[in-house]
mmCIF file of N, CA and C in Angstrom:
data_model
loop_
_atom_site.group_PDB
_atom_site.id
_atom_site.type_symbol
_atom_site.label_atom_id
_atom_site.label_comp_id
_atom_site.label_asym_id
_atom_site.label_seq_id
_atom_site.Cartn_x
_atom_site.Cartn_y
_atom_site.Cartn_z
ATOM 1 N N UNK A 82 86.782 101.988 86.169
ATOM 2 C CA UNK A 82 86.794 100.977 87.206
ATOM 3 C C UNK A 82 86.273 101.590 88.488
ATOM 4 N N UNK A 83 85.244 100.656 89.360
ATOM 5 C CA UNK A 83 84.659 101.513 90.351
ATOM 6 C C UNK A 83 85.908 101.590 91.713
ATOM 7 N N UNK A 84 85.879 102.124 92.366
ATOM 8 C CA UNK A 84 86.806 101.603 93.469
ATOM 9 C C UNK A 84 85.958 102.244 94.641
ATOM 10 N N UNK A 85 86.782 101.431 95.916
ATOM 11 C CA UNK A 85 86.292 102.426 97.706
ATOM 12 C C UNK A 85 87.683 102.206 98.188
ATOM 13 N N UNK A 86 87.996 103.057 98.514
ATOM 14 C CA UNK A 86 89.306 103.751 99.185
ATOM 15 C C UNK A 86 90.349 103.431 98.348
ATOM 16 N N UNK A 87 90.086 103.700 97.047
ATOM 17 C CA UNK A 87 91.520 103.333 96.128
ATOM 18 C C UNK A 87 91.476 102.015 95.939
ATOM 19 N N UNK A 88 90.402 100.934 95.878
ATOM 20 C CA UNK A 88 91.204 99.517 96.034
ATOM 21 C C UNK A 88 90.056 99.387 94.636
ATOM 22 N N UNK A 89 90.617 98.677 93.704
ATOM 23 C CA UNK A 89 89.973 98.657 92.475
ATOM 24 C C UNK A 89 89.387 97.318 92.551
ATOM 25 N N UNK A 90 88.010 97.113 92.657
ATOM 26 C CA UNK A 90 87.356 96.460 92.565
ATOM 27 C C UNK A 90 86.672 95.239 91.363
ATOM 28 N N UNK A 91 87.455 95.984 90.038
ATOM 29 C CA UNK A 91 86.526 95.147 89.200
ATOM 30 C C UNK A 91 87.423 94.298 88.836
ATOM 31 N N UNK A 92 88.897 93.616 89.345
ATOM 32 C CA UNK A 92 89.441 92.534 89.521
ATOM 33 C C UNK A 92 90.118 92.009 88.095
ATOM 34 N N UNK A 93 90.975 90.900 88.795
ATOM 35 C CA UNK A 93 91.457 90.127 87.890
ATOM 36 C C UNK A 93 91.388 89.787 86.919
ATOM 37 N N UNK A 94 90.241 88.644 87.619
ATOM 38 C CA UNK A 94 89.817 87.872 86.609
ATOM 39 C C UNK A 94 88.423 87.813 87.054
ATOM 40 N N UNK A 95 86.605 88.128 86.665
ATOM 41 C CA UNK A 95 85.646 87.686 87.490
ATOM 42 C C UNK A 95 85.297 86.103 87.453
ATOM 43 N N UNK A 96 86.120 85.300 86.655
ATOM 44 C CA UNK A 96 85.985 84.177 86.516
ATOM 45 C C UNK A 96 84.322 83.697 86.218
ATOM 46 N N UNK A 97 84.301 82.416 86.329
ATOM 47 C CA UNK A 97 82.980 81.658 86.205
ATOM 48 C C UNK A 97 82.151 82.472 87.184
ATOM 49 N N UNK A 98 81.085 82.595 86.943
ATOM 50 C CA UNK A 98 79.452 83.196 87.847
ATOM 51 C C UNK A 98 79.804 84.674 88.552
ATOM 52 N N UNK A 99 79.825 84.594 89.605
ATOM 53 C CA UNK A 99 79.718 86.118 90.139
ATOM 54 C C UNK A 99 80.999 86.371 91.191
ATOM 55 N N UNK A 100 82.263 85.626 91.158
ATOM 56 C CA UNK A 100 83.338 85.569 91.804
ATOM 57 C C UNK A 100 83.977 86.868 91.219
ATOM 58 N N UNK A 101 84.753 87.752 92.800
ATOM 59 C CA UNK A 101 85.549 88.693 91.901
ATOM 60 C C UNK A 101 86.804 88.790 92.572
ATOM 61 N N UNK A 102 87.557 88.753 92.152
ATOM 62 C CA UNK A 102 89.236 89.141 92.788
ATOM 63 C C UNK A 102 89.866 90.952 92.395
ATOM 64 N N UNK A 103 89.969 91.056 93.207
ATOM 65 C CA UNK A 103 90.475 92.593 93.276
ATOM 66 C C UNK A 103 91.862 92.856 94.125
ATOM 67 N N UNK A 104 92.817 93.330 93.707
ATOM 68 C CA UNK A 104 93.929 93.502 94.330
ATOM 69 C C UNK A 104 94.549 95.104 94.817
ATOM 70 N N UNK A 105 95.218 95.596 95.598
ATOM 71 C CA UNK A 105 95.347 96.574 96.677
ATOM 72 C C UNK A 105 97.019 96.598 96.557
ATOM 73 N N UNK A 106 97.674 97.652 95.953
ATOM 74 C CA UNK A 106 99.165 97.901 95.638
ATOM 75 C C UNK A 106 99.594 98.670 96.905
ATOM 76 N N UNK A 107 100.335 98.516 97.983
ATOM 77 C CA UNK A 107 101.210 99.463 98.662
ATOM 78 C C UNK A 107 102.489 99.709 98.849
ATOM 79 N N UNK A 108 102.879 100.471 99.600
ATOM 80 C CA UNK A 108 104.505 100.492 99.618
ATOM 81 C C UNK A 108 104.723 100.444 100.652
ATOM 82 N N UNK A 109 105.725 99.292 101.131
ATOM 83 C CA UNK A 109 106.187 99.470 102.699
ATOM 84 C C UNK A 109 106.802 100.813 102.921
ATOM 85 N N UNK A 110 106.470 100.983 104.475
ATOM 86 C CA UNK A 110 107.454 102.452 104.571
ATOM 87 C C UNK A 110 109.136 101.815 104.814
ATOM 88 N N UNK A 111 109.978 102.598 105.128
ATOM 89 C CA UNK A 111 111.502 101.708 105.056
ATOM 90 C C UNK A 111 111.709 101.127 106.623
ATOM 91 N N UNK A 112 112.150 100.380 106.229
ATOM 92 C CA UNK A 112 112.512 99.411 107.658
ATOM 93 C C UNK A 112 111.287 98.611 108.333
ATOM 94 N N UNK A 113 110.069 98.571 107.704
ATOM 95 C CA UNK A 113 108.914 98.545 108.151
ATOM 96 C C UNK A 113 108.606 97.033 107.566
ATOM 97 N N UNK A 114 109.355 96.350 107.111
ATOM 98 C CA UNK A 114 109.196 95.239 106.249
ATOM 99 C C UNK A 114 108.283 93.658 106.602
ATOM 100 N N UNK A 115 109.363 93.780 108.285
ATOM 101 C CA UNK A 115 108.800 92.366 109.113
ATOM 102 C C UNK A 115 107.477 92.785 109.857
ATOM 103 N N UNK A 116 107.272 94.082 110.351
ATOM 104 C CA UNK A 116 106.171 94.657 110.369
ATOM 105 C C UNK A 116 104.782 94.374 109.338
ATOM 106 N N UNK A 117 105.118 94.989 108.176
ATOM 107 C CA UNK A 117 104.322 94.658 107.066
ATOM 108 C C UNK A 117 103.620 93.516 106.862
ATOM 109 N N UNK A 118 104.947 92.347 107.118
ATOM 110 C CA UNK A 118 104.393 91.169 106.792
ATOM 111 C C UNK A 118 103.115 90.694 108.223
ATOM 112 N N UNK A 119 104.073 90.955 109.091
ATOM 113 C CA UNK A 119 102.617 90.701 110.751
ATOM 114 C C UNK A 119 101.345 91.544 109.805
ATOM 115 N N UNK A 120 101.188 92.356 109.957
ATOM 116 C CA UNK A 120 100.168 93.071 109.410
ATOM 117 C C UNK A 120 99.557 92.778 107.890
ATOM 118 N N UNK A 121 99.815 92.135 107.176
ATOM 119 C CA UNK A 121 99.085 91.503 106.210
ATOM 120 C C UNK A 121 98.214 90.297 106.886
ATOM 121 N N UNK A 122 99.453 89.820 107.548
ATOM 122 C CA UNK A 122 98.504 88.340 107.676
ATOM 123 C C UNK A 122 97.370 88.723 108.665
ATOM 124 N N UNK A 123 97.695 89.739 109.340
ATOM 125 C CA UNK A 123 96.574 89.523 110.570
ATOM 126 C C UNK A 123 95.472 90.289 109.644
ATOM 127 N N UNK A 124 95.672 91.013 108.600
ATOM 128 C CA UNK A 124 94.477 91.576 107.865
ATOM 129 C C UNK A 124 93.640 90.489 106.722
ATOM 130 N N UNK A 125 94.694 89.014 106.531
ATOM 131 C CA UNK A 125 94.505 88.437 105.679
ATOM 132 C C UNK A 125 92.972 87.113 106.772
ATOM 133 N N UNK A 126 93.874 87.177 108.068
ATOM 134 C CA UNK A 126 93.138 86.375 109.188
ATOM 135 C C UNK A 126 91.652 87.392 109.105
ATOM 136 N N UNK A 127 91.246 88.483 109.188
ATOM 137 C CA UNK A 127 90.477 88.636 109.391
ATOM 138 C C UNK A 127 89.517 88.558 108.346
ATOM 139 N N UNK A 128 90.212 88.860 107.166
ATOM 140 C CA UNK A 128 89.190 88.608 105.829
ATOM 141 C C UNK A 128 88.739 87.234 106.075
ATOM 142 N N UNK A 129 89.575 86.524 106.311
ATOM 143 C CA UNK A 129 88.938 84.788 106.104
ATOM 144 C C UNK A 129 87.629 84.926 107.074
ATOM 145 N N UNK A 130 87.418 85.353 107.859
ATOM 146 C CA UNK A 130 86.207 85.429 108.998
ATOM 147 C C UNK A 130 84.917 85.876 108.196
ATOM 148 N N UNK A 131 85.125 86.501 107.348
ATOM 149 C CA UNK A 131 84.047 87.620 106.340
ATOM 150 C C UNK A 131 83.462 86.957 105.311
ATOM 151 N N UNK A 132 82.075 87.134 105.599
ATOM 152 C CA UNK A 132 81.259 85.869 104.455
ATOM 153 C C UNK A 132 81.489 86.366 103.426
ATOM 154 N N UNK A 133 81.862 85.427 102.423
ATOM 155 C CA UNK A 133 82.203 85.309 100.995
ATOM 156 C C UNK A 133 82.947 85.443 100.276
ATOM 157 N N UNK A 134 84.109 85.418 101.729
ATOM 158 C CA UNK A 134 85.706 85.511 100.960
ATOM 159 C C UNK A 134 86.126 84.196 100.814
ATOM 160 N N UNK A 135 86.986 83.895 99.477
ATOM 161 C CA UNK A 135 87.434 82.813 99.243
ATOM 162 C C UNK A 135 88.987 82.403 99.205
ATOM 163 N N UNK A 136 89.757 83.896 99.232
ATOM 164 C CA UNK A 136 90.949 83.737 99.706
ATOM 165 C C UNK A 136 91.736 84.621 99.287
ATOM 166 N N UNK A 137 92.939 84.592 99.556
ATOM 167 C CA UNK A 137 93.424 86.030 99.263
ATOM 168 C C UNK A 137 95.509 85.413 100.071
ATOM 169 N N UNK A 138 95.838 86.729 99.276
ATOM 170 C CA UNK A 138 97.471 86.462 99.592
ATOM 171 C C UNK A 138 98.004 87.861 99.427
ATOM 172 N N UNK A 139 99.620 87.607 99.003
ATOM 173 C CA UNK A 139 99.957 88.681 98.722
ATOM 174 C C UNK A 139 101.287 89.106 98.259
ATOM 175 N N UNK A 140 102.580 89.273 97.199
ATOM 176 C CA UNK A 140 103.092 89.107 96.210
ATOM 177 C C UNK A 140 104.346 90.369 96.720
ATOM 178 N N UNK A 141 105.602 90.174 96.816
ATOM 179 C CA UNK A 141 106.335 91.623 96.818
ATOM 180 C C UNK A 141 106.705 91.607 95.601
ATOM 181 N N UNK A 142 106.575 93.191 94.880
ATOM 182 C CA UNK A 142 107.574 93.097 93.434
ATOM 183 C C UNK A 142 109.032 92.262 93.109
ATOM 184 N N UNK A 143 109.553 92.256 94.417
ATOM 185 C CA UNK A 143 110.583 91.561 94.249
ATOM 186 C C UNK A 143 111.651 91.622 95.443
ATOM 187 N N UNK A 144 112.629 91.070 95.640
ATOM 188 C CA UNK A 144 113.311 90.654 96.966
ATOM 189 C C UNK A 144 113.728 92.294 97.533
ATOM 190 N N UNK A 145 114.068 93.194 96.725
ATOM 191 C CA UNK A 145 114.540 94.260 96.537
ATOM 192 C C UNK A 145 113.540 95.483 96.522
ATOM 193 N N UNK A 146 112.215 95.239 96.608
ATOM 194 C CA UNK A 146 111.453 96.206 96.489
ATOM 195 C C UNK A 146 110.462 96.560 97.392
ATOM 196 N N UNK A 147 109.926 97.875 97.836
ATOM 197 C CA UNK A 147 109.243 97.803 99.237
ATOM 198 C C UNK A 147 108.110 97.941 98.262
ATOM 199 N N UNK A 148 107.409 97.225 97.324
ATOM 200 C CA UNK A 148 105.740 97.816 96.727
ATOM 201 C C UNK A 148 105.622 96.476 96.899
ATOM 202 N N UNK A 149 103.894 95.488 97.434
ATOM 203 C CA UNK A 149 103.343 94.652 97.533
ATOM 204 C C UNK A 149 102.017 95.324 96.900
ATOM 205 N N UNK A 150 101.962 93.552 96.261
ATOM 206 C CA UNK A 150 100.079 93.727 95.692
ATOM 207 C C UNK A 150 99.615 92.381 96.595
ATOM 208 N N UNK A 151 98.442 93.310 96.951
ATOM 209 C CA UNK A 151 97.574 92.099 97.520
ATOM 210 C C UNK A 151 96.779 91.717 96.849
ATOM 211 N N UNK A 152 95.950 90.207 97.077
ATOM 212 C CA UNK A 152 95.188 89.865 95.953
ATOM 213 C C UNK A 152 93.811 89.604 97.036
ATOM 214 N N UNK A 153 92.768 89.955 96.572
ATOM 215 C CA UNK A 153 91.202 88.949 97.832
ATOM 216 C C UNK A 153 90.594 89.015 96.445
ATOM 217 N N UNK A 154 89.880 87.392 96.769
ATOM 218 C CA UNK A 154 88.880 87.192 95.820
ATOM 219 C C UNK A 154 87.730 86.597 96.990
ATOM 220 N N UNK A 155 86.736 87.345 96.322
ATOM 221 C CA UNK A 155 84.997 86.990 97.023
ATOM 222 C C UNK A 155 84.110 86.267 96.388
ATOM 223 N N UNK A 156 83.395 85.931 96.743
ATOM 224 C CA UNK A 156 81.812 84.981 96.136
ATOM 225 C C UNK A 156 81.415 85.942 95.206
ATOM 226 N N UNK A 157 80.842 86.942 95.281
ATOM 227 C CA UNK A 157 80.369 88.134 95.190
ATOM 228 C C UNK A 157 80.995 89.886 95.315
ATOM 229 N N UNK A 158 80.597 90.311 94.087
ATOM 230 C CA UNK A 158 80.807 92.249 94.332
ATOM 231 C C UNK A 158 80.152 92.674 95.403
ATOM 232 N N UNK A 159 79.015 91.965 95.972
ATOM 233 C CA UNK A 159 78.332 92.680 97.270
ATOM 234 C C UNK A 159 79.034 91.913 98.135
ATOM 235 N N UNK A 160 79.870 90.941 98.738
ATOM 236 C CA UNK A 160 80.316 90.327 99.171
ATOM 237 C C UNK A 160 81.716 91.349 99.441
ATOM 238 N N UNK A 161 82.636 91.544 98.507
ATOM 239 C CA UNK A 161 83.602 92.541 98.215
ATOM 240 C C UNK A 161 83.727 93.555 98.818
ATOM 241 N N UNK A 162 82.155 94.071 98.505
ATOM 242 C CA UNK A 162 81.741 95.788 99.281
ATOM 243 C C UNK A 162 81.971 95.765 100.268
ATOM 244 N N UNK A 163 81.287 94.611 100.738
ATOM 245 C CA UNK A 163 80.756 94.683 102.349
ATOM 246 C C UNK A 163 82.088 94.753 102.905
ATOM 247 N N UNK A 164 83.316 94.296 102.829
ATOM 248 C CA UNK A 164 84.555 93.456 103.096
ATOM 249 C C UNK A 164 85.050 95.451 103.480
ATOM 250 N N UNK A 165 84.669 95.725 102.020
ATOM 251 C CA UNK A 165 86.128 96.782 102.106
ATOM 252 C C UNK A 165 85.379 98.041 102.489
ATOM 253 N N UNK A 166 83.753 98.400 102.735
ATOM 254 C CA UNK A 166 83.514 99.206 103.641
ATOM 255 C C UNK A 166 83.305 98.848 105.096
ATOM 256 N N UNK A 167 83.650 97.653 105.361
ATOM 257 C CA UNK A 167 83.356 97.170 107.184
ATOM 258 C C UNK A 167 84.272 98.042 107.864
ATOM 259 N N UNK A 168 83.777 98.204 109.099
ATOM 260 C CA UNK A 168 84.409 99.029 110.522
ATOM 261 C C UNK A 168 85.571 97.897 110.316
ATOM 262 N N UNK A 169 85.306 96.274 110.135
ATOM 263 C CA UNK A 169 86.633 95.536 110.747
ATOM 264 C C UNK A 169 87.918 96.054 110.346
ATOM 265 N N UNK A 170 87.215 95.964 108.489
ATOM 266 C CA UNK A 170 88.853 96.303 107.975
ATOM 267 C C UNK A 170 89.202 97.598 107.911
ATOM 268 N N UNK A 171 88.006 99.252 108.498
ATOM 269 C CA UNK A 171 88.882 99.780 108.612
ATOM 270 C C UNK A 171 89.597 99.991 109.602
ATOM 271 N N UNK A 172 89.116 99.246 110.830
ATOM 272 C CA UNK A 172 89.862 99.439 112.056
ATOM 273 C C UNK A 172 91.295 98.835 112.094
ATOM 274 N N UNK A 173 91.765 97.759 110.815
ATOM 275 C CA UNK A 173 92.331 97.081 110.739
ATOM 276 C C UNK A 173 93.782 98.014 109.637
ATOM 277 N N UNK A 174 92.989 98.928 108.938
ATOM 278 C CA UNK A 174 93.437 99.762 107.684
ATOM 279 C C UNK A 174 94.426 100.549 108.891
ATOM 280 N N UNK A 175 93.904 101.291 109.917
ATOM 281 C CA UNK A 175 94.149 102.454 110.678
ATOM 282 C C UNK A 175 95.454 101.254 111.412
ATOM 283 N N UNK A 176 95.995 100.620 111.577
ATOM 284 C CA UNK A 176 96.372 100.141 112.551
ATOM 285 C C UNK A 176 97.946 99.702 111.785
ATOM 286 N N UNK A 177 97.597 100.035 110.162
ATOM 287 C CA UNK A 177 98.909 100.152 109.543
ATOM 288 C C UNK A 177 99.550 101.629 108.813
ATOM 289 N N UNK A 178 98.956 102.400 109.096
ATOM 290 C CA UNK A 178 98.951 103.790 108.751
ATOM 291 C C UNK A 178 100.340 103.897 108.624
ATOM 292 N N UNK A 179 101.179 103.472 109.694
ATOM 293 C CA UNK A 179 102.288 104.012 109.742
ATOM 294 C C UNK A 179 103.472 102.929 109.163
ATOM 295 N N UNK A 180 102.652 101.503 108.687
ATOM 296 C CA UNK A 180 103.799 100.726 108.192
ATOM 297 C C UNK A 180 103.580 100.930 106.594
ATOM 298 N N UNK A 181 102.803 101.118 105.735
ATOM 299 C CA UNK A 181 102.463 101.171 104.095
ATOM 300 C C UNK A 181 101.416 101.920 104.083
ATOM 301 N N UNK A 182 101.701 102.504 102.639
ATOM 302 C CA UNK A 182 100.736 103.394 102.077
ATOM 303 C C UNK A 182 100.500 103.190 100.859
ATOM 304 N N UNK A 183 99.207 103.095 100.711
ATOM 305 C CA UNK A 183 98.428 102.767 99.570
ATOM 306 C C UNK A 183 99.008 103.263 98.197
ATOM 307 N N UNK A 184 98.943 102.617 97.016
ATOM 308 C CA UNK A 184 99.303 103.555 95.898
ATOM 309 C C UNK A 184 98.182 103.260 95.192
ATOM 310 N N UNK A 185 96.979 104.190 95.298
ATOM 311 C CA UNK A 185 95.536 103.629 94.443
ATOM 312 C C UNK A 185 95.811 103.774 93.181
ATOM 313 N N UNK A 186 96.920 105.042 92.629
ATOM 314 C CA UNK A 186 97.028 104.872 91.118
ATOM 315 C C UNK A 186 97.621 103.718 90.495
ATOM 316 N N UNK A 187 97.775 102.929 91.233
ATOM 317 C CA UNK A 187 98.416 101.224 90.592
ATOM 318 C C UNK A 187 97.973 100.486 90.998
ATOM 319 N N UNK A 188 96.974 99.898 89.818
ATOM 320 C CA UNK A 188 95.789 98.810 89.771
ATOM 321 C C UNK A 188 96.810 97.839 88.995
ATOM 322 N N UNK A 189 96.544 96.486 89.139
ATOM 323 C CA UNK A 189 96.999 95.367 88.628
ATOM 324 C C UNK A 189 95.028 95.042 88.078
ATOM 325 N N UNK A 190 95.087 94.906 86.622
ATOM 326 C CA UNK A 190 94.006 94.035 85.975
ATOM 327 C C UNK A 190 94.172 92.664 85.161
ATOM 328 N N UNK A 191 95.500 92.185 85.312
ATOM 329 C CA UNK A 191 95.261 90.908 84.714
ATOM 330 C C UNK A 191 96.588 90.040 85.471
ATOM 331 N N UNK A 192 96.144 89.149 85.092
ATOM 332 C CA UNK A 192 97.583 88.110 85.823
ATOM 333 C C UNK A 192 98.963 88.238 85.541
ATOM 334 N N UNK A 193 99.391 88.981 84.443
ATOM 335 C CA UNK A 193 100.321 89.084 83.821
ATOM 336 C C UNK A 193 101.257 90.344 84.736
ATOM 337 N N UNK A 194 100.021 91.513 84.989
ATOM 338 C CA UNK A 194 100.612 92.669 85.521
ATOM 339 C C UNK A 194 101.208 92.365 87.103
ATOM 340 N N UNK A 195 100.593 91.496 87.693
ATOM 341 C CA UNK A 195 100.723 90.583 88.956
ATOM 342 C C UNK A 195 102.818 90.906 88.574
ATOM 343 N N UNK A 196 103.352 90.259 87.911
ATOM 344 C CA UNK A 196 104.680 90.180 87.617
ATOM 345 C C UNK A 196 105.341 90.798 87.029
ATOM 346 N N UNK A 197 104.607 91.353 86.282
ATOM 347 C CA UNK A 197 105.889 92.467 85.247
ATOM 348 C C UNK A 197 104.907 93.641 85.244
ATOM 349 N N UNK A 198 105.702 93.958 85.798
ATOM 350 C CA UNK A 198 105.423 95.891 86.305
ATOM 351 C C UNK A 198 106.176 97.244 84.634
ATOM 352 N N UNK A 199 105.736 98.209 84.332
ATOM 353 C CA UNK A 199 106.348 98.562 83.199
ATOM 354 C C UNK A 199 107.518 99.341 83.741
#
């Protein structure tokens, strides 16, 4: 699977034509929770601005758990690229450094893994 900065790119599902959804696993740091959530959305606000995103959210393992998967799906893999090498989002990446940290070794590839974790 190709990835850029740990975020696994070759998605979900690519569905019909050239659509791809790719999802991004982190871990809140502790106490960092209501934080987290400001900081998704304002990262989720800025994707919507970015040609060829079609939408995107984002899932906690559970009421009890600090790991979230995010989900963005694009028009396009060059669409995708562009998204997750832009200055926006990394200026946007740097600005949560200290609330979650990435876990690139945990890719979600199908809808199923979305919910049941092993």
């Amino acid at each position: 699977m190709d990835s850029i900065d740990g975020v696994g790119s070759e998605g979900i599902d690519s569905g019909v034509g050239e659509n791809v959804t790719t999802t991004i696993v982190r871990r809140i740091r502790p106490g960092r929770d209501d934080e987290f959530a400001d900081w998704i959305q304002s990262g989720l606000g800025l994707a919507r601005m970015f040609p060829g995103f079609l939408g995107g959210g984002w899932l906690k393992e559970s009421s009890t758990s600090d790991v979230c998967v995010i989900v963005l799906r694009f028009e396009t893999r060059t669409a995708l690229d562009n998204w997750l090498r832009s200055a926006l989002r990394g200026g946007w990446l740097r600005t949560g450094a200290n609330i979650a940290e990435e876990l690139p070794e945990e890719r979600v590839t199908t809808a199923v893994n979305l919910f049941e974790r092993p």
